XYZ file of C-alpha atoms in Angstrom:
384
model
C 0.000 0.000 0.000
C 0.974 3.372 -1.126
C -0.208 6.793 0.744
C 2.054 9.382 -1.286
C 0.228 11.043 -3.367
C 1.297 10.817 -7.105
C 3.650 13.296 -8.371
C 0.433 13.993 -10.611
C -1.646 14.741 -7.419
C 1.409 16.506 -5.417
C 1.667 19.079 -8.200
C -1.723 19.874 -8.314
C -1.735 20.338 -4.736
C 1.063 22.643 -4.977
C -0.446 24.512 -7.348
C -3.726 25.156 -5.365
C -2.023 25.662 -2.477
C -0.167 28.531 -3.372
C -3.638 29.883 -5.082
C -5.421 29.937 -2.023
C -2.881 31.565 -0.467
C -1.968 34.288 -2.806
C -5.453 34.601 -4.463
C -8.101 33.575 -1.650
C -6.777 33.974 1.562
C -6.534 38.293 1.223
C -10.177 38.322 0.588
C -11.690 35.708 3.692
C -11.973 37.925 6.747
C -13.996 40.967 4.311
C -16.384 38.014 2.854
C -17.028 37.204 6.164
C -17.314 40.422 8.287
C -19.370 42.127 5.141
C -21.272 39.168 4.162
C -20.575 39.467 0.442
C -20.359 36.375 -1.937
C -17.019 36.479 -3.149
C -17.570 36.481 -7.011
C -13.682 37.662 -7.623
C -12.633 34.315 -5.736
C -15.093 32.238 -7.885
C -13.575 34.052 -11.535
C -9.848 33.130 -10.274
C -11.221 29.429 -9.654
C -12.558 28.755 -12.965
C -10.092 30.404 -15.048
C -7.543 27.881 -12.775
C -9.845 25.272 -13.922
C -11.171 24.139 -10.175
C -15.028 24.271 -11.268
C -14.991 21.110 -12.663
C -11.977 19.262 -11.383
C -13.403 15.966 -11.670
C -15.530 15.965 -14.924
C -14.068 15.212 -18.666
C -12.885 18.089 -20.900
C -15.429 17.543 -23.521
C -18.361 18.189 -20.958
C -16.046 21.391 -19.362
C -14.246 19.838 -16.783
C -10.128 19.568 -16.294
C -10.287 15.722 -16.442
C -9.181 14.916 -12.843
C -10.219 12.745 -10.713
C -11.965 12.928 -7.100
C -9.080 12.829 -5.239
C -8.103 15.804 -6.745
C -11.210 17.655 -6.465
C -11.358 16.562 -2.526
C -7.794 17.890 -2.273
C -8.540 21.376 -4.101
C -12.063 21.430 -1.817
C -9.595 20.854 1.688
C -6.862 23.659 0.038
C -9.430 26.424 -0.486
C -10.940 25.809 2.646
C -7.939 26.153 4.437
C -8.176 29.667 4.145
C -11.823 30.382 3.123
C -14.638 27.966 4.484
C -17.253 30.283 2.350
C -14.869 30.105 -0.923
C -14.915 26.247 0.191
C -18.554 25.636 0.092
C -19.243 27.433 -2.878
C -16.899 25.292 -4.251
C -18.068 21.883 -2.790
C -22.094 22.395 -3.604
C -21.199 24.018 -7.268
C -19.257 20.490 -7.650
C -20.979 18.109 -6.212
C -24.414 19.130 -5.724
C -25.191 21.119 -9.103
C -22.792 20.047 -11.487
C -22.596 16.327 -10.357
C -26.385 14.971 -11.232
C -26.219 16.519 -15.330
C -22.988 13.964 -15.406
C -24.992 11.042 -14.361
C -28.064 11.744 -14.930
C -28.207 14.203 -17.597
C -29.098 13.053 -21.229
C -26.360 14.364 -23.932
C -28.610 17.593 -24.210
C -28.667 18.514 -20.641
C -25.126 17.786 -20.533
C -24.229 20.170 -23.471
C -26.254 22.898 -22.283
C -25.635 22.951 -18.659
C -22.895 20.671 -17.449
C -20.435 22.141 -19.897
C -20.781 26.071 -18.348
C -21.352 24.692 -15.030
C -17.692 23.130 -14.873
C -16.089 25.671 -16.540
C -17.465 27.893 -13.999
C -19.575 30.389 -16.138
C -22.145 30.022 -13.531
C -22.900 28.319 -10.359
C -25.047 25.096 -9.953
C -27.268 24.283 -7.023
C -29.400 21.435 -5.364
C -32.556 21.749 -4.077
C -33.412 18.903 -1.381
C -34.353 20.641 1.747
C -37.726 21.612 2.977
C -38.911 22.451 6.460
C -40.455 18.900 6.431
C -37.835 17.537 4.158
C -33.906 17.138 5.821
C -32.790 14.529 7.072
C -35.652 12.423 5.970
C -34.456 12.883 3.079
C -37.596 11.743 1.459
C -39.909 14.057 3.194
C -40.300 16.213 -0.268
C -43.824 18.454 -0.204
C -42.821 20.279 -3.867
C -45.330 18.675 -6.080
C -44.524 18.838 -9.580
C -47.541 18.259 -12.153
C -47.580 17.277 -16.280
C -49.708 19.368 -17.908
C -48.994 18.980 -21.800
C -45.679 19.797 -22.823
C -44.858 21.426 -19.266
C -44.302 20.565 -15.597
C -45.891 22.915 -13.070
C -43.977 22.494 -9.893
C -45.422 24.528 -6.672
C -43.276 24.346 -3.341
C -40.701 25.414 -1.018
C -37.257 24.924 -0.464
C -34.776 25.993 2.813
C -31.362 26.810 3.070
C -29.762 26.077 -0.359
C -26.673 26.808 -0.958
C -26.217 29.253 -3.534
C -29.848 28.823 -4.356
C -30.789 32.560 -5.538
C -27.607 33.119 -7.283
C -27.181 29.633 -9.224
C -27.883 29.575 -12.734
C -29.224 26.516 -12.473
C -31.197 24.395 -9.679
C -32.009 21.054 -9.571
C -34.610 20.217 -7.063
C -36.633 17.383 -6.025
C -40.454 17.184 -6.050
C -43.187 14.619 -5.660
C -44.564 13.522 -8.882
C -47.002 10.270 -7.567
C -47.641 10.144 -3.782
C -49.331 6.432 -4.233
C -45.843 5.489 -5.221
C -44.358 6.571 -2.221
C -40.697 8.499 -1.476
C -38.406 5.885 -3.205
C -40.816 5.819 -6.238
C -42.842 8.967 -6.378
C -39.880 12.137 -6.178
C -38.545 13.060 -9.350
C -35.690 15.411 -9.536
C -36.201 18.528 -12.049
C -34.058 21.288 -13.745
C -34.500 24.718 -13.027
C -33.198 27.894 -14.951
C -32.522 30.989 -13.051
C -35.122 33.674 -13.863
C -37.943 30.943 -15.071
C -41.307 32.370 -14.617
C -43.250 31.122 -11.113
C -39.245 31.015 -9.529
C -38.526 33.187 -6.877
C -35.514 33.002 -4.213
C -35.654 34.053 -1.244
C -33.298 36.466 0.203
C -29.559 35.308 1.897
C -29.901 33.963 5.035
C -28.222 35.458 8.144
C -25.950 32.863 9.292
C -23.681 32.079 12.493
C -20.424 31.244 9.752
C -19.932 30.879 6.201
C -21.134 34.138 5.982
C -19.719 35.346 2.232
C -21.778 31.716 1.233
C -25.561 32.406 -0.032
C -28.005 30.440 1.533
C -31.306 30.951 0.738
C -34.893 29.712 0.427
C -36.444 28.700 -3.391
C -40.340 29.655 -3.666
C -42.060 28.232 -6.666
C -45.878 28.816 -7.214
C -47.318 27.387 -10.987
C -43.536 27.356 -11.944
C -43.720 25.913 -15.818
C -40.933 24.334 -17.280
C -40.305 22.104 -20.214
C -40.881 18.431 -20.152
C -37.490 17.872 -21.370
C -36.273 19.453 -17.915
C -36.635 16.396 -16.023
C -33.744 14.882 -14.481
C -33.603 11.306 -15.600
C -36.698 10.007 -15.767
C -40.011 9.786 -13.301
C -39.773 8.255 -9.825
C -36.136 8.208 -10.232
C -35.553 11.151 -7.804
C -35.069 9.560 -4.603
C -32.417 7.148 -5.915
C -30.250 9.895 -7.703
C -30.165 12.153 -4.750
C -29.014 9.166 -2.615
C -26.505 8.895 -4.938
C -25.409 12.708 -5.221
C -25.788 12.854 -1.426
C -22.705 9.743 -1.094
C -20.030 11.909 -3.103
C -21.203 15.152 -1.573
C -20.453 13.378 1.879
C -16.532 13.307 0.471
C -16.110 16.872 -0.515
C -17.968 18.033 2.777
C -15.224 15.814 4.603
C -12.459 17.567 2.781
C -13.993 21.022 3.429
C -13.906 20.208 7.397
C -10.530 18.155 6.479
C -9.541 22.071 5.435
C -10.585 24.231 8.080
C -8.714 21.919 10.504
C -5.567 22.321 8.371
C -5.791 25.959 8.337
C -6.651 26.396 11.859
C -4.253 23.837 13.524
C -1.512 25.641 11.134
C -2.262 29.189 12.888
C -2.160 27.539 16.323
C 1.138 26.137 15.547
C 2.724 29.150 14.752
C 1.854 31.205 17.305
C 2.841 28.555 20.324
C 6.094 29.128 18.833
C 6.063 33.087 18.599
C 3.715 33.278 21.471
C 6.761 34.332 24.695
C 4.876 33.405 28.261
C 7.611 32.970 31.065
C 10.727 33.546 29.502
C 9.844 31.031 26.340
C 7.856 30.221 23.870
C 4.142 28.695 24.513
C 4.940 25.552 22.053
C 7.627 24.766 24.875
C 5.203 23.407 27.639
C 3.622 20.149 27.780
C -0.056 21.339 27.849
C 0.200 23.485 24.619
C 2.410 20.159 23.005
C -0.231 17.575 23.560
C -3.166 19.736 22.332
C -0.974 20.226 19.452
C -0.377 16.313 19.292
C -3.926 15.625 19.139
C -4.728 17.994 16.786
C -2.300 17.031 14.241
C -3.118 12.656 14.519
C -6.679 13.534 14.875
C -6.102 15.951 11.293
C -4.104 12.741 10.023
C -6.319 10.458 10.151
C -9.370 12.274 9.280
C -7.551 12.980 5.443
C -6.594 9.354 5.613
C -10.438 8.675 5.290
C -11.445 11.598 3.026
C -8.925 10.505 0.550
C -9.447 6.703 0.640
C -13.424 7.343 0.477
C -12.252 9.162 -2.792
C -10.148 6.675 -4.192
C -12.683 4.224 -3.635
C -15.148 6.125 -5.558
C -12.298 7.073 -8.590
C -11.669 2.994 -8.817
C -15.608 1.975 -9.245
C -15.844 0.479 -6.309
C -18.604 0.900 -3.067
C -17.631 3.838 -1.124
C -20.894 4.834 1.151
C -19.701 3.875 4.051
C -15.897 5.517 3.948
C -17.729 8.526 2.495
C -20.230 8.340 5.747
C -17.558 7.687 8.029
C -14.859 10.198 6.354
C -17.683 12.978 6.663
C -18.508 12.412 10.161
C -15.348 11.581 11.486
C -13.529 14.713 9.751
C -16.367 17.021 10.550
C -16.279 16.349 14.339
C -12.945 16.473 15.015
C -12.319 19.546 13.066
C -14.890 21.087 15.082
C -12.559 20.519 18.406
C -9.018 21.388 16.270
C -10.412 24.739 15.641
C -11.664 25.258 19.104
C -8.735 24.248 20.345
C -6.759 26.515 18.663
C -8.544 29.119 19.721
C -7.988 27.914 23.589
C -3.742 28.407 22.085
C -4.111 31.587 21.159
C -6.179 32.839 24.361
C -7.557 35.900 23.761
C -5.858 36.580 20.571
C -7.780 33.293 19.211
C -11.336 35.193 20.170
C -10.612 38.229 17.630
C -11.701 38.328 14.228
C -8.139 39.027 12.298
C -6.536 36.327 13.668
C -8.740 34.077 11.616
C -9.676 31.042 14.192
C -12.822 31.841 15.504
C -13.730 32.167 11.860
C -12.912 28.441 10.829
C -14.356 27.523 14.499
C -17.975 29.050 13.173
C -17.518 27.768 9.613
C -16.850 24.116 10.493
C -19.970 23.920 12.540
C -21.990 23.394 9.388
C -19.702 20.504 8.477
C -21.500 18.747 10.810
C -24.546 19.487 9.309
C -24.629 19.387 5.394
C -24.708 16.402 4.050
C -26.598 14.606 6.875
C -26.133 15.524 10.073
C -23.736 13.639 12.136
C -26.227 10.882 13.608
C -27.824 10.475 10.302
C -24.114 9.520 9.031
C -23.779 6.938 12.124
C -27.380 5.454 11.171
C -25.813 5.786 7.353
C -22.836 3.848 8.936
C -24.765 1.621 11.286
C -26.647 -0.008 8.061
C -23.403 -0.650 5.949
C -22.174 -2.660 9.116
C -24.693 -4.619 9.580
C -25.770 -5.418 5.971
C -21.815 -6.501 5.533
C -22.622 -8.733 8.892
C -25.410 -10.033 7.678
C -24.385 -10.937 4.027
């Protein structure tokens, strides 16, 4: 077994690296204290080719792999959980379904702008009823000749009002029930009967646009439909097991980024004649945080070479999402304890990645839905 990265890989993580950095970093603490989306960061992305890291070049994409895309996800999000998010539900939530779903149309005329980033893609799954039972969906979408007139809500989407395309689910035959009766449709921004809400106020990611979807006699073509009917529920399963990696490498990220601050300043931080990182208390929170940061990549990138070799990767996905997602939650609060007071200020960038992370936890399934997500693989591989 081999755990270097390729030199292929290596580069490209060198490469974005050095982007954040230079190109993203300058611009995190003003998305954050002023709330705006960071458009400038999302223009420097897709002219570096990160919009579609993992799709083919003739449908837009730069032809990597997921791997790649999970390390470019954990890179920007080292410095810019909002820039990281963006990037994450673009990828894997509006761009992913058109590649394996979408029939050659959809794919030509929205998969191919959506990965080279000449707009953003969203999902539409949440309701107030509608979470983490998943299946919950109260959009109804009805044929009427040529069209589908779709009337619901939808909650806290991630770059729902600014996306130029959403793809949402929506009960097309009750009697059929959740895994037979939700179909999942495409929506173009500005489509008559469409109206997003405005951002939500949140406690972090606070450049990222969040934001209810209202639709009341929305029309849209027949040939809008994502796959075909009564497919919905399986698809967004699907989606929902590769968005699980790329949420993992977003928390994977923020730990980075805020266990890398906390390491520097034990060593400039003078208490007592010496420096901080010289006593055992500030060493072993350090130890922790770095094994704890080890092994949660360790899972986010074998979950994603799992899925890049064809083979079942629910569970690592499950299991790298939870487990990366709670402990990056206590690496960025602990680095705030190492910086003290300095670690409670907004310019030294910690409590930032401490409110940021939260969501990780969240997105994606909640942490207990991943350990009933978890609980099921275990048992079905017990049971044969």
């Amino acid at each position: 077994m081999d755990f270097r990265l390729s030199e292929e890989h290596e580069m490209f993580r060198r490469t974005v690296h050095d982007f954040a950095d230079k190109e993203i970093a300058p611009n995190a603490l003003a998305a954050d204290q002023t709330g705006q989306f960071p458009w400038e960061n999302i223009k420097k992305m897709a002219a570096l080719g990160l919009m579609g890291v993992p799709y083919p070049e003739d449908l837009g994409g730069s032809d990597g792999d997921t791997l790649m895309y999970a390390i470019a996800v954990e890179e920007i999000s080292r410095v810019c959980g909002t820039t990281g998010i963006t990037l994450a539900a673009h990828t894997s939530l509006g761009t992913a379904p058109f590649y394996y779903f979408g029939t050659d149309e959809q794919k030509q005329k929205y998969m191919i702008p959506l990965a080279q980033g000449q707009f953003l893609g969203a999902f539409g799954l949440s309701e107030s009823g509608a979470g983490s039972d998943a299946g919950g969906t109260r959009t109804t979408a009805v044929a009427d000749g040529n069209e589908w007139v779709i009337n619901g809500t939808k909650n806290w989407i991630t770059s729902g009002s600014i996306a130029g395309t959403v793809i949402i689910t929506a009960m097309t035959d009750k009697s059929k029930g959740t895994r037979g009766g939700i179909t999942n449709f495409i929506i173009e921004k500005n489509t008559p009967g469409f109206t997003p809400g405005k951002s939500e106020k949140k406690m972090g990611l606070r450049g990222s646009v969040t934001s209810q979807l209202f639709f009341e006699n929305c029309r849209i073509p027949k040939e809008n439909i994502l796959g075909s009917p009564g497919e919905g529920f399986k698809q967004f399963m699907q989606i929902l097991d590769g968005g699980r990696i790329s949420i993992g490498a977003m928390a994977l990220g923020l730990a980075q980024g805020a266990y890398d601050i906390a390491v520097r300043y034990a060593l400039e931080r003078q208490q007592f004649g010496q420096p901080i990182a010289n006593f055992q208390a500030i060493q072993f929170m350090l130890t922790d945080m770095a094994t704890s940061i080890e092994a949660a990549r360790l899972l986010v990138y074998q979950s994603a070479w799992l899925k890049d070799q064809h083979l079942p990767f629910g569970k690592q996905a499950a299991m790298a999402k939870l487990f990366a997602s709670e402990i990056s939650e206590k690496v960025c609060r602990d680095a705030i304890q190492i910086l003290g007071g300095n670690g409670y200020v907004e310019e030294n960038h910690v409590e930032r990645m401490y409110r940021d992370t939260r969501l990780t936890t969240i997105g994606e399934g909640t942490s207990e839905i991943q350990r009933i997500v978890i609980a099921r693989h275990l048992l079905k591989e017990v049971q044969g």
